[in-house]
PDB file of C-alpha atoms in Angstrom:
ATOM      1  CA  MET A   1       0.000   0.000   0.000  1.00 48.00           C
ATOM      2  CA  GLY A   2       1.456   3.172  -1.073  1.00 52.00           C
ATOM      3  CA  VAL A   3       2.005   6.232   1.098  1.00 52.00           C
ATOM      4  CA  CYS A   4       0.160   9.373   0.062  1.00 54.00           C
ATOM      5  CA  ALA A   5       2.033  12.642   0.047  1.00 54.00           C
ATOM      6  CA  PRO A   6       0.817  15.180   2.572  1.00 55.00           C
ATOM      7  CA  PRO A   7      -1.306  18.000   1.134  1.00 54.00           C
ATOM      8  CA  ARG A   8       0.656  21.114   0.220  1.00 55.00           C
ATOM      9  CA  ARG A   9      -0.037  24.053   2.428  1.00 54.00           C
ATOM     10  CA  THR A  10      -0.571  27.531   0.933  1.00 52.00           C
ATOM     11  CA  PRO A  11       1.906  29.910   2.432  1.00 51.00           C
ATOM     12  CA  ARG A  12      -0.291  31.861   4.772  1.00 52.00           C
ATOM     13  CA  ARG A  13       2.110  34.716   5.233  1.00 51.00           C
ATOM     14  CA  ARG A  14       2.337  35.348   1.537  1.00 50.00           C
ATOM     15  CA  HIS A  15      -1.410  35.111   1.088  1.00 51.00           C
ATOM     16  CA  ALA A  16      -1.972  37.470   3.997  1.00 52.00           C
ATOM     17  CA  SER A  17       0.520  39.952   2.591  1.00 57.00           C
ATOM     18  CA  ALA A  18      -1.166  40.013  -0.807  1.00 56.00           C
ATOM     19  CA  ALA A  19      -4.576  40.546   0.733  1.00 59.00           C
ATOM     20  CA  ARG A  20      -3.256  43.308   2.894  1.00 60.00           C
ATOM     21  CA  MET A  21      -1.627  44.947  -0.068  1.00 57.00           C
ATOM     22  CA  ARG A  22      -4.868  44.808  -1.992  1.00 56.00           C
ATOM     23  CA  ARG A  23      -6.685  46.397   0.923  1.00 61.00           C
ATOM     24  CA  ILE A  24      -4.038  49.075   1.225  1.00 57.00           C
ATOM     25  CA  TYR A  25      -4.211  49.701  -2.522  1.00 54.00           C
ATOM     26  CA  VAL A  26      -7.984  49.924  -2.388  1.00 52.00           C
ATOM     27  CA  GLN A  27      -7.829  52.272   0.590  1.00 59.00           C
ATOM     28  CA  GLN A  28      -5.189  54.405  -1.069  1.00 60.00           C
ATOM     29  CA  SER A  29      -7.195  54.504  -4.267  1.00 57.00           C
ATOM     30  CA  MET A  30     -10.310  55.518  -2.390  1.00 60.00           C
ATOM     31  CA  HIS A  31      -8.346  58.110  -0.450  1.00 57.00           C
ATOM     32  CA  THR A  32      -6.832  59.444  -3.649  1.00 56.00           C
ATOM     33  CA  ARG A  33     -10.221  59.621  -5.313  1.00 59.00           C
ATOM     34  CA  THR A  34     -11.644  61.336  -2.225  1.00 58.00           C
ATOM     35  CA  LYS A  35      -8.830  63.881  -2.214  1.00 55.00           C
ATOM     36  CA  ALA A  36      -9.225  64.442  -5.927  1.00 52.00           C
ATOM     37  CA  ARG A  37     -12.943  64.895  -5.482  1.00 58.00           C
ATOM     38  CA  ALA A  38     -12.306  67.312  -2.604  1.00 54.00           C
ATOM     39  CA  CYS A  39      -9.760  69.199  -4.681  1.00 50.00           C
ATOM     40  CA  ARG A  40     -12.160  69.369  -7.564  1.00 55.00           C
ATOM     41  CA  CYS A  41     -14.858  70.716  -5.240  1.00 53.00           C
ATOM     42  CA  ALA A  42     -12.495  73.256  -3.714  1.00 55.00           C
ATOM     43  CA  PHE A  43     -11.321  74.323  -7.148  1.00 50.00           C
ATOM     44  CA  GLY A  44     -14.906  74.597  -8.263  1.00 56.00           C
ATOM     45  CA  ARG A  45     -15.764  76.738  -5.265  1.00 60.00           C
ATOM     46  CA  ARG A  46     -12.762  78.968  -5.902  1.00 59.00           C
ATOM     47  CA  ALA A  47     -13.594  79.217  -9.575  1.00 54.00           C
ATOM     48  CA  PHE A  48     -17.177  80.072  -8.737  1.00 56.00           C
ATOM     49  CA  ALA A  49     -16.072  82.714  -6.265  1.00 56.00           C
ATOM     50  CA  LEU A  50     -13.646  84.216  -8.757  1.00 54.00           C
ATOM     51  CA  GLY A  51     -16.299  84.172 -11.431  1.00 58.00           C
ATOM     52  CA  ALA A  52     -18.757  85.887  -9.120  1.00 56.00           C
ATOM     53  CA  LEU A  53     -16.198  88.551  -8.267  1.00 54.00           C
ATOM     54  CA  ALA A  54     -15.469  89.113 -11.931  1.00 58.00           C
ATOM     55  CA  LEU A  55     -19.175  89.416 -12.628  1.00 56.00           C
ATOM     56  CA  LEU A  56     -19.609  91.934  -9.823  1.00 54.00           C
ATOM     57  CA  ALA A  57     -16.655  93.906 -11.111  1.00 53.00           C
ATOM     58  CA  SER A  58     -18.175  93.979 -14.568  1.00 56.00           C
ATOM     59  CA  ILE A  59     -21.517  95.102 -13.194  1.00 52.00           C
ATOM     60  CA  SER A  60     -19.814  97.815 -11.146  1.00 51.00           C
ATOM     61  CA  THR A  61     -17.955  99.001 -14.211  1.00 50.00           C
ATOM     62  CA  PHE A  62     -21.064  99.280 -16.334  1.00 48.00           C
ATOM     63  CA  VAL A  63     -23.312 100.627 -13.571  1.00 45.00           C
ATOM     64  CA  LEU A  64     -20.991 103.006 -11.718  1.00 46.00           C
ATOM     65  CA  LEU A  65     -18.943 104.276 -14.642  1.00 46.00           C
ATOM     66  CA  PRO A  66     -21.738 106.432 -16.042  1.00 51.00           C
ATOM     67  CA  PHE A  67     -22.202 108.068 -12.637  1.00 46.00           C
ATOM     68  CA  HIS A  68     -18.471 108.678 -12.350  1.00 46.00           C
ATOM     69  CA  SER A  69     -18.327 110.076 -15.847  1.00 49.00           C
ATOM     70  CA  ALA A  70     -21.325 112.275 -15.151  1.00 52.00           C
ATOM     71  CA  ALA A  71     -19.637 113.661 -12.043  1.00 47.00           C
ATOM     72  CA  GLN A  72     -16.498 114.391 -14.009  1.00 46.00           C
ATOM     73  CA  THR A  73     -18.299 116.070 -16.882  1.00 58.00           C
ATOM     74  CA  ALA A  74     -20.999 117.875 -14.859  1.00 82.00           C
ATOM     75  CA  LEU A  75     -19.071 121.164 -15.227  1.00 83.00           C
ATOM     76  CA  THR A  76     -17.801 122.445 -18.532  1.00 92.00           C
ATOM     77  CA  PRO A  77     -14.306 123.971 -18.682  1.00 92.00           C
ATOM     78  CA  LEU A  78     -15.896 127.433 -18.694  1.00 92.00           C
ATOM     79  CA  GLN A  79     -18.006 126.620 -15.643  1.00 93.00           C
ATOM     80  CA  ARG A  80     -14.950 125.286 -13.825  1.00 95.00           C
ATOM     81  CA  GLU A  81     -13.135 128.535 -14.595  1.00 96.00           C
ATOM     82  CA  ILE A  82     -16.084 130.547 -13.295  1.00 96.00           C
ATOM     83  CA  GLU A  83     -16.064 128.547 -10.050  1.00 96.00           C
ATOM     84  CA  LYS A  84     -12.315 129.043  -9.762  1.00 96.00           C
ATOM     85  CA  GLN A  85     -12.648 132.821 -10.068  1.00 97.00           C
ATOM     86  CA  ARG A  86     -15.667 132.855  -7.760  1.00 97.00           C
ATOM     87  CA  ALA A  87     -13.508 131.216  -5.083  1.00 97.00           C
ATOM     88  CA  ARG A  88     -10.851 133.910  -5.584  1.00 97.00           C
ATOM     89  CA  LEU A  89     -13.390 136.581  -4.653  1.00 97.00           C
ATOM     90  CA  ALA A  90     -12.950 135.439  -1.047  1.00 96.00           C
ATOM     91  CA  SER A  91      -9.186 136.053  -1.157  1.00 95.00           C
ATOM     92  CA  ALA A  92      -7.611 138.331   1.428  1.00 96.00           C
ATOM     93  CA  ASP A  93      -5.655 140.042  -1.354  1.00 97.00           C
ATOM     94  CA  VAL A  94      -7.438 143.058  -2.870  1.00 97.00           C
ATOM     95  CA  GLU A  95      -5.628 142.797  -6.203  1.00 97.00           C
ATOM     96  CA  GLY A  96      -6.430 139.095  -6.341  1.00 97.00           C
ATOM     97  CA  ARG A  97     -10.133 139.830  -5.899  1.00 98.00           C
ATOM     98  CA  ARG A  98     -10.001 142.608  -8.478  1.00 98.00           C
ATOM     99  CA  ASP A  99      -8.237 140.319 -10.938  1.00 98.00           C
ATOM    100  CA  ALA A 100     -10.918 137.666 -10.414  1.00 98.00           C
ATOM    101  CA  VAL A 101     -13.620 140.258 -11.136  1.00 98.00           C
ATOM    102  CA  MET A 102     -11.887 141.343 -14.343  1.00 98.00           C
ATOM    103  CA  ARG A 103     -11.462 137.748 -15.502  1.00 98.00           C
ATOM    104  CA  LEU A 104     -15.141 137.052 -14.921  1.00 98.00           C
ATOM    105  CA  ALA A 105     -16.077 140.236 -16.769  1.00 97.00           C
ATOM    106  CA  ALA A 106     -13.908 139.221 -19.734  1.00 97.00           C
ATOM    107  CA  MET A 107     -15.962 136.039 -20.167  1.00 96.00           C
ATOM    108  CA  ARG A 108     -19.012 138.139 -21.134  1.00 96.00           C
ATOM    109  CA  ARG A 109     -21.385 135.476 -19.859  1.00 96.00           C
ATOM    110  CA  PRO A 110     -24.495 135.935 -17.688  1.00 97.00           C
ATOM    111  CA  ASP A 111     -23.390 133.171 -15.302  1.00 97.00           C
ATOM    112  CA  ALA A 112     -20.001 134.881 -14.928  1.00 97.00           C
ATOM    113  CA  SER A 113     -21.720 138.194 -14.159  1.00 98.00           C
ATOM    114  CA  ARG A 114     -23.890 136.471 -11.541  1.00 98.00           C
ATOM    115  CA  ALA A 115     -20.726 135.148  -9.916  1.00 98.00           C
ATOM    116  CA  VAL A 116     -19.415 138.738  -9.706  1.00 98.00           C
ATOM    117  CA  ALA A 117     -22.491 140.102  -7.910  1.00 98.00           C
ATOM    118  CA  PRO A 118     -21.119 139.608  -4.342  1.00 97.00           C
ATOM    119  CA  ALA A 119     -18.118 141.779  -5.261  1.00 98.00           C
ATOM    120  CA  LEU A 120     -20.438 144.792  -5.505  1.00 98.00           C
ATOM    121  CA  ASN A 121     -20.345 144.772  -1.687  1.00 98.00           C
ATOM    122  CA  ASP A 122     -16.586 144.209  -1.426  1.00 98.00           C
ATOM    123  CA  PRO A 123     -14.810 146.189   1.332  1.00 98.00           C
ATOM    124  CA  ALA A 124     -12.350 147.626  -1.211  1.00 98.00           C
ATOM    125  CA  PRO A 125     -13.725 150.517  -3.317  1.00 98.00           C
ATOM    126  CA  ILE A 126     -11.583 149.531  -6.312  1.00 98.00           C
ATOM    127  CA  VAL A 127     -13.177 146.082  -6.345  1.00 98.00           C
ATOM    128  CA  ARG A 128     -16.693 147.541  -6.105  1.00 98.00           C
ATOM    129  CA  ALA A 129     -16.000 149.959  -8.953  1.00 98.00           C
ATOM    130  CA  THR A 130     -14.581 147.175 -11.121  1.00 98.00           C
ATOM    131  CA  ALA A 131     -17.512 144.904 -10.335  1.00 98.00           C
ATOM    132  CA  ALA A 132     -19.947 147.611 -11.475  1.00 98.00           C
ATOM    133  CA  HIS A 133     -18.823 147.037 -15.064  1.00 98.00           C
ATOM    134  CA  ALA A 134     -18.500 143.261 -14.647  1.00 98.00           C
ATOM    135  CA  VAL A 135     -22.229 142.586 -14.201  1.00 98.00           C
ATOM    136  CA  LEU A 136     -23.193 144.026 -17.584  1.00 98.00           C
ATOM    137  CA  SER A 137     -23.577 140.603 -19.216  1.00 98.00           C
ATOM    138  CA  LEU A 138     -26.762 140.115 -17.210  1.00 98.00           C
ATOM    139  CA  PRO A 139     -30.124 141.167 -18.667  1.00 98.00           C
ATOM    140  CA  ALA A 140     -30.364 144.971 -18.555  1.00 98.00           C
ATOM    141  CA  ASP A 141     -32.974 145.235 -15.807  1.00 98.00           C
ATOM    142  CA  ASP A 142     -31.221 142.614 -13.666  1.00 98.00           C
ATOM    143  CA  ALA A 143     -27.914 144.462 -13.934  1.00 98.00           C
ATOM    144  CA  ALA A 144     -29.602 147.783 -13.138  1.00 98.00           C
ATOM    145  CA  ALA A 145     -31.235 146.334 -10.030  1.00 98.00           C
ATOM    146  CA  LEU A 146     -27.810 145.261  -8.763  1.00 98.00           C
ATOM    147  CA  LEU A 147     -26.132 148.570  -9.596  1.00 99.00           C
ATOM    148  CA  ILE A 148     -28.642 151.173  -8.388  1.00 99.00           C
ATOM    149  CA  PRO A 149     -27.757 150.753  -4.666  1.00 98.00           C
ATOM    150  CA  LEU A 150     -24.136 151.650  -5.478  1.00 98.00           C
ATOM    151  CA  LEU A 151     -25.202 155.159  -6.534  1.00 98.00           C
ATOM    152  CA  ALA A 152     -25.255 155.852  -2.782  1.00 98.00           C
ATOM    153  CA  ASP A 153     -21.723 154.526  -2.220  1.00 98.00           C
ATOM    154  CA  ARG A 154     -19.442 156.541   0.066  1.00 97.00           C
ATOM    155  CA  GLN A 155     -16.722 156.781  -2.583  1.00 98.00           C
ATOM    156  CA  GLU A 156     -17.233 159.269  -5.429  1.00 97.00           C
ATOM    157  CA  PHE A 157     -15.429 157.202  -8.038  1.00 97.00           C
ATOM    158  CA  VAL A 158     -17.549 154.146  -7.185  1.00 98.00           C
ATOM    159  CA  ARG A 159     -20.702 156.217  -7.723  1.00 98.00           C
ATOM    160  CA  ARG A 160     -19.242 157.594 -10.946  1.00 98.00           C
ATOM    161  CA  GLU A 161     -18.344 154.188 -12.377  1.00 98.00           C
ATOM    162  CA  THR A 162     -21.728 152.845 -11.317  1.00 99.00           C
ATOM    163  CA  ALA A 163     -23.496 155.641 -13.201  1.00 99.00           C
ATOM    164  CA  TYR A 164     -21.466 154.937 -16.328  1.00 99.00           C
ATOM    165  CA  ALA A 165     -22.277 151.232 -16.014  1.00 99.00           C
ATOM    166  CA  LEU A 166     -25.984 152.001 -15.656  1.00 99.00           C
ATOM    167  CA  GLY A 167     -25.821 153.965 -18.881  1.00 98.00           C
ATOM    168  CA  GLU A 168     -24.412 150.907 -20.618  1.00 98.00           C
ATOM    169  CA  THR A 169     -27.346 148.798 -19.440  1.00 98.00           C
ATOM    170  CA  ARG A 170     -29.805 151.114 -21.295  1.00 98.00           C
ATOM    171  CA  SER A 171     -32.320 150.105 -18.630  1.00 98.00           C
ATOM    172  CA  ARG A 172     -35.149 152.593 -18.089  1.00 98.00           C
ATOM    173  CA  LYS A 173     -35.423 151.314 -14.515  1.00 98.00           C
ATOM    174  CA  ALA A 174     -32.298 153.333 -13.723  1.00 98.00           C
ATOM    175  CA  VAL A 175     -33.699 156.704 -14.865  1.00 98.00           C
ATOM    176  CA  ASP A 176     -35.188 157.810 -11.535  1.00 98.00           C
ATOM    177  CA  ALA A 177     -32.063 156.897  -9.583  1.00 98.00           C
ATOM    178  CA  LEU A 178     -29.812 158.631 -12.111  1.00 99.00           C
ATOM    179  CA  THR A 179     -31.873 161.835 -12.133  1.00 98.00           C
ATOM    180  CA  THR A 180     -31.616 161.880  -8.344  1.00 98.00           C
ATOM    181  CA  THR A 181     -27.850 161.512  -8.612  1.00 98.00           C
ATOM    182  CA  LEU A 182     -27.734 164.272 -11.226  1.00 97.00           C
ATOM    183  CA  ALA A 183     -29.523 166.635  -8.862  1.00 95.00           C
ATOM    184  CA  ARG A 184     -28.016 165.666  -5.516  1.00 95.00           C
ATOM    185  CA  ASP A 185     -24.558 164.151  -5.873  1.00 96.00           C
ATOM    186  CA  LYS A 186     -22.047 166.422  -4.162  1.00 94.00           C
ATOM    187  CA  GLU A 187     -19.310 165.658  -6.671  1.00 95.00           C
ATOM    188  CA  ALA A 188     -19.307 166.879 -10.255  1.00 94.00           C
ATOM    189  CA  GLY A 189     -17.878 163.560 -11.420  1.00 95.00           C
ATOM    190  CA  GLY A 190     -20.941 161.726 -10.167  1.00 96.00           C
ATOM    191  CA  ARG A 191     -23.344 164.278 -11.643  1.00 97.00           C
ATOM    192  CA  GLY A 192     -21.570 164.281 -14.979  1.00 97.00           C
ATOM    193  CA  ALA A 193     -21.594 160.490 -15.164  1.00 98.00           C
ATOM    194  CA  ALA A 194     -25.311 160.492 -14.388  1.00 98.00           C
ATOM    195  CA  ALA A 195     -25.930 162.938 -17.250  1.00 98.00           C
ATOM    196  CA  VAL A 196     -23.928 160.764 -19.652  1.00 98.00           C
ATOM    197  CA  ALA A 197     -25.857 157.680 -18.553  1.00 99.00           C
ATOM    198  CA  LEU A 198     -29.223 159.379 -19.011  1.00 99.00           C
ATOM    199  CA  GLY A 199     -28.258 160.315 -22.543  1.00 98.00           C
ATOM    200  CA  GLN A 200     -27.318 156.717 -23.301  1.00 98.00           C
ATOM    201  CA  ILE A 201     -30.619 155.423 -21.949  1.00 98.00           C
ATOM    202  CA  GLY A 202     -32.549 158.014 -23.954  1.00 98.00           C
ATOM    203  CA  ASP A 203     -35.672 158.261 -21.817  1.00 98.00           C
ATOM    204  CA  GLU A 204     -37.637 161.525 -22.180  1.00 98.00           C
ATOM    205  CA  HIS A 205     -38.481 161.470 -18.474  1.00 98.00           C
ATOM    206  CA  ALA A 206     -34.902 162.635 -17.841  1.00 98.00           C
ATOM    207  CA  VAL A 207     -35.253 165.806 -19.961  1.00 98.00           C
ATOM    208  CA  PRO A 208     -36.457 168.164 -17.156  1.00 98.00           C
ATOM    209  CA  ALA A 209     -33.568 167.185 -14.884  1.00 97.00           C
ATOM    210  CA  LEU A 210     -31.040 167.534 -17.704  1.00 97.00           C
ATOM    211  CA  ALA A 211     -32.464 170.897 -18.775  1.00 97.00           C
ATOM    212  CA  ASP A 212     -32.257 172.146 -15.194  1.00 95.00           C
ATOM    213  CA  THR A 213     -28.645 171.009 -14.948  1.00 95.00           C
ATOM    214  CA  LEU A 214     -27.773 172.697 -18.229  1.00 95.00           C
ATOM    215  CA  GLY A 215     -29.186 175.977 -16.902  1.00 91.00           C
ATOM    216  CA  ARG A 216     -27.001 175.943 -13.796  1.00 83.00           C
ATOM    217  CA  ARG A 217     -23.523 177.423 -13.848  1.00 63.00           C
ATOM    218  CA  VAL A 218     -21.027 179.076 -11.536  1.00 51.00           C
ATOM    219  CA  ALA A 219     -20.207 182.717 -12.235  1.00 48.00           C
ATOM    220  CA  GLY A 220     -16.966 183.067 -14.182  1.00 50.00           C
ATOM    221  CA  THR A 221     -15.808 186.639 -13.410  1.00 47.00           C
ATOM    222  CA  GLY A 222     -14.096 188.529 -10.610  1.00 51.00           C
ATOM    223  CA  ILE A 223     -12.527 187.311  -7.383  1.00 48.00           C
ATOM    224  CA  PHE A 224     -15.197 184.628  -6.967  1.00 43.00           C
ATOM    225  CA  SER A 225     -14.064 183.072 -10.237  1.00 50.00           C
ATOM    226  CA  ARG A 226     -10.455 182.820  -9.042  1.00 50.00           C
ATOM    227  CA  ILE A 227     -11.550 181.226  -5.780  1.00 47.00           C
ATOM    228  CA  THR A 228     -13.877 178.690  -7.430  1.00 48.00           C
ATOM    229  CA  ARG A 229     -11.982 178.092 -10.668  1.00 51.00           C
ATOM    230  CA  GLY A 230     -11.896 174.343 -10.145  1.00 50.00           C
ATOM    231  CA  GLN A 231     -15.598 174.241  -9.326  1.00 48.00           C
ATOM    232  CA  THR A 232     -16.402 176.250 -12.462  1.00 48.00           C
ATOM    233  CA  ALA A 233     -14.537 173.732 -14.649  1.00 45.00           C
ATOM    234  CA  GLU A 234     -16.361 170.849 -12.995  1.00 48.00           C
ATOM    235  CA  ASN A 235     -19.736 172.403 -13.566  1.00 86.00           C
ATOM    236  CA  GLU A 236     -18.875 173.129 -17.188  1.00 92.00           C
ATOM    237  CA  PHE A 237     -18.237 169.417 -17.617  1.00 93.00           C
ATOM    238  CA  VAL A 238     -21.602 168.565 -16.086  1.00 96.00           C
ATOM    239  CA  ARG A 239     -23.369 171.116 -18.298  1.00 96.00           C
ATOM    240  CA  LEU A 240     -21.585 169.782 -21.379  1.00 96.00           C
ATOM    241  CA  ALA A 241     -22.678 166.238 -20.514  1.00 97.00           C
ATOM    242  CA  ALA A 242     -26.252 167.461 -20.037  1.00 98.00           C
ATOM    243  CA  ALA A 243     -26.240 169.179 -23.450  1.00 98.00           C
ATOM    244  CA  VAL A 244     -24.967 166.027 -25.147  1.00 98.00           C
ATOM    245  CA  ALA A 245     -27.589 163.936 -23.346  1.00 98.00           C
ATOM    246  CA  LEU A 246     -30.423 166.216 -24.458  1.00 98.00           C
ATOM    247  CA  GLY A 247     -29.294 165.814 -28.047  1.00 98.00           C
ATOM    248  CA  GLN A 248     -29.169 162.035 -27.683  1.00 98.00           C
ATOM    249  CA  ILE A 249     -32.677 161.904 -26.245  1.00 98.00           C
ATOM    250  CA  GLY A 250     -33.937 164.147 -29.040  1.00 97.00           C
ATOM    251  CA  SER A 251     -36.935 165.603 -27.245  1.00 98.00           C
ATOM    252  CA  ARG A 252     -38.153 169.088 -28.182  1.00 97.00           C
ATOM    253  CA  ALA A 253     -38.758 169.688 -24.489  1.00 98.00           C
ATOM    254  CA  GLY A 254     -35.020 170.282 -24.177  1.00 98.00           C
ATOM    255  CA  VAL A 255     -34.850 172.956 -26.904  1.00 98.00           C
ATOM    256  CA  PRO A 256     -35.433 176.037 -24.661  1.00 98.00           C
ATOM    257  CA  ALA A 257     -32.569 175.108 -22.328  1.00 97.00           C
ATOM    258  CA  LEU A 258     -30.276 174.401 -25.282  1.00 98.00           C
ATOM    259  CA  ILE A 259     -31.097 177.744 -26.946  1.00 98.00           C
ATOM    260  CA  ALA A 260     -30.429 179.590 -23.685  1.00 97.00           C
ATOM    261  CA  THR A 261     -27.027 177.937 -23.412  1.00 96.00           C
ATOM    262  CA  LEU A 262     -26.165 178.496 -27.068  1.00 97.00           C
ATOM    263  CA  THR A 263     -26.785 182.239 -26.811  1.00 97.00           C
ATOM    264  CA  ASP A 264     -25.080 182.654 -23.419  1.00 94.00           C
ATOM    265  CA  GLU A 265     -21.704 184.257 -24.174  1.00 93.00           C
ATOM    266  CA  ARG A 266     -20.529 183.597 -20.622  1.00 92.00           C
ATOM    267  CA  ALA A 267     -20.880 179.844 -21.094  1.00 92.00           C
ATOM    268  CA  GLY A 268     -17.832 177.836 -22.052  1.00 93.00           C
ATOM    269  CA  ASP A 269     -17.104 177.341 -25.736  1.00 95.00           C
ATOM    270  CA  ASP A 270     -17.360 173.559 -25.459  1.00 96.00           C
ATOM    271  CA  VAL A 271     -20.777 173.774 -23.824  1.00 97.00           C
ATOM    272  CA  ARG A 272     -22.099 176.135 -26.502  1.00 97.00           C
ATOM    273  CA  ARG A 273     -20.794 173.880 -29.271  1.00 98.00           C
ATOM    274  CA  GLU A 274     -22.511 170.860 -27.771  1.00 98.00           C
ATOM    275  CA  ALA A 275     -25.727 172.844 -27.388  1.00 98.00           C
ATOM    276  CA  ALA A 276     -25.606 173.655 -31.120  1.00 98.00           C
ATOM    277  CA  ARG A 277     -24.970 170.014 -32.017  1.00 98.00           C
ATOM    278  CA  ALA A 278     -27.832 168.898 -29.770  1.00 98.00           C
ATOM    279  CA  LEU A 279     -30.197 171.335 -31.492  1.00 98.00           C
ATOM    280  CA  GLY A 280     -29.166 169.832 -34.798  1.00 97.00           C
ATOM    281  CA  LEU A 281     -29.948 166.325 -33.552  1.00 98.00           C
ATOM    282  CA  ILE A 282     -33.370 167.391 -32.300  1.00 98.00           C
ATOM    283  CA  GLY A 283     -34.103 169.227 -35.538  1.00 96.00           C
ATOM    284  CA  ASP A 284     -36.603 171.755 -34.230  1.00 96.00           C
ATOM    285  CA  PRO A 285     -36.956 174.750 -36.620  1.00 95.00           C
ATOM    286  CA  ALA A 286     -37.629 176.951 -33.593  1.00 96.00           C
ATOM    287  CA  ALA A 287     -33.871 176.894 -32.938  1.00 97.00           C
ATOM    288  CA  ALA A 288     -33.004 178.545 -36.275  1.00 96.00           C
ATOM    289  CA  PRO A 289     -32.943 182.180 -35.037  1.00 96.00           C
ATOM    290  CA  ALA A 290     -30.597 181.299 -32.173  1.00 97.00           C
ATOM    291  CA  LEU A 291     -28.333 179.392 -34.533  1.00 97.00           C
ATOM    292  CA  ARG A 292     -28.211 182.338 -36.955  1.00 96.00           C
ATOM    293  CA  SER A 293     -27.228 184.604 -34.081  1.00 96.00           C
ATOM    294  CA  VAL A 294     -23.993 182.701 -33.491  1.00 96.00           C
ATOM    295  CA  LEU A 295     -22.871 182.528 -37.113  1.00 95.00           C
ATOM    296  CA  THR A 296     -20.589 185.480 -36.344  1.00 94.00           C
ATOM    297  CA  ALA A 297     -19.465 184.253 -32.909  1.00 94.00           C
ATOM    298  CA  ARG A 298     -15.830 184.729 -31.930  1.00 95.00           C
ATOM    299  CA  ASP A 299     -15.480 180.938 -31.729  1.00 96.00           C
ATOM    300  CA  PRO A 300     -15.043 179.739 -35.345  1.00 96.00           C
ATOM    301  CA  PHE A 301     -15.894 176.161 -34.419  1.00 97.00           C
ATOM    302  CA  LEU A 302     -19.219 177.248 -32.960  1.00 97.00           C
ATOM    303  CA  SER A 303     -19.999 179.273 -36.087  1.00 96.00           C
ATOM    304  CA  ARG A 304     -19.234 176.302 -38.297  1.00 96.00           C
ATOM    305  CA  ILE A 305     -21.419 173.936 -36.260  1.00 97.00           C
ATOM    306  CA  ALA A 306     -24.290 176.440 -36.295  1.00 97.00           C
ATOM    307  CA  PHE A 307     -24.036 176.756 -40.079  1.00 96.00           C
ATOM    308  CA  GLU A 308     -24.119 172.981 -40.577  1.00 96.00           C
ATOM    309  CA  VAL A 309     -27.198 172.705 -38.367  1.00 96.00           C
ATOM    310  CA  LEU A 310     -28.933 175.541 -40.227  1.00 96.00           C
ATOM    311  CA  ARG A 311     -28.224 173.836 -43.549  1.00 94.00           C
ATOM    312  CA  LYS A 312     -30.209 170.886 -42.247  1.00 93.00           C
ATOM    313  CA  LEU A 313     -33.028 172.997 -40.806  1.00 92.00           C
ATOM    314  CA  GLU A 314     -33.203 175.557 -43.633  1.00 87.00           C
ATOM    315  CA  PRO A 315     -31.470 174.093 -46.687  1.00 82.00           C
ATOM    316  CA  THR A 316     -32.285 177.049 -48.941  1.00 74.00           C
ATOM    317  CA  SER A 317     -31.655 180.022 -46.666  1.00 68.00           C
ATOM    318  CA  ALA A 318     -28.604 179.033 -44.589  1.00 61.00           C
ATOM    319  CA  MET A 319     -25.727 181.496 -45.049  1.00 65.00           C
ATOM    320  CA  ARG A 320     -22.109 180.441 -44.678  1.00 64.00           C
ATOM    321  CA  PRO A 321     -20.355 182.343 -41.863  1.00 59.00           C
ATOM    322  CA  SER A 322     -17.815 184.906 -43.062  1.00 58.00           C
TER     323      SER A 322
END
């Protein structure tokens, strides 16, 4: 009877090692897949977050940019310059404020003139006087309303420049204030400027005041003349301005005062010449006898003016002065 060989045993250690390796491999694979999945999720979250941020940035660009652009372009270059000069009006430097007023005036814009308006109350007289001419780009009545209070300024040259500025407005609203200045201002410069302004405006309501001014004069002879020589010259200027203004207005109501001045040999030559010119502008035939009476005046310029006026009034009978 034969002997059977014992059954071969499977090496348990080797089998156990292979199984363990498979388990380790499976675990590592699962761990790797888990980590990969986690990484993919994290990457996805980051990508989503970055995408959301990019989207928000895009929205901000398209939504906020128009507002930013609008803020930047809300003021035109001219408006920015006006605001710059307006700010300079608060400077402590008088010349700086005056320069700002002149720059605003040079723009010749209503909004620039509105920016100047506070300078009419500036502490410095030179700034107030400059501002009087700088508001003239406003509508005439608006400018006149701003200027009229300055006719009562303490400084004569501010009142004078204000009167000239009112004449440039041509606003009839200034007539009453200017006639008051013509009658009451203590300085001849202010009265003369008021007369000039009234002539520029051309309102007939000013004729009585101008005629009254033309009839006033300071005596020009004797000791009194030597004492008041300067005053006489000033009043001659005011009378001359009144004569010119009456001619500009062109109302026949001014003819009697002009004739009286023309025939007054004590009046200054310049005043008489302007009276003759004014009579020519008015064109009233009633002035012809007075004009003929000065054809032989000692002042050749007056005679020539009178002849030219007569040629217009009486084309056929005017005689050339000898």
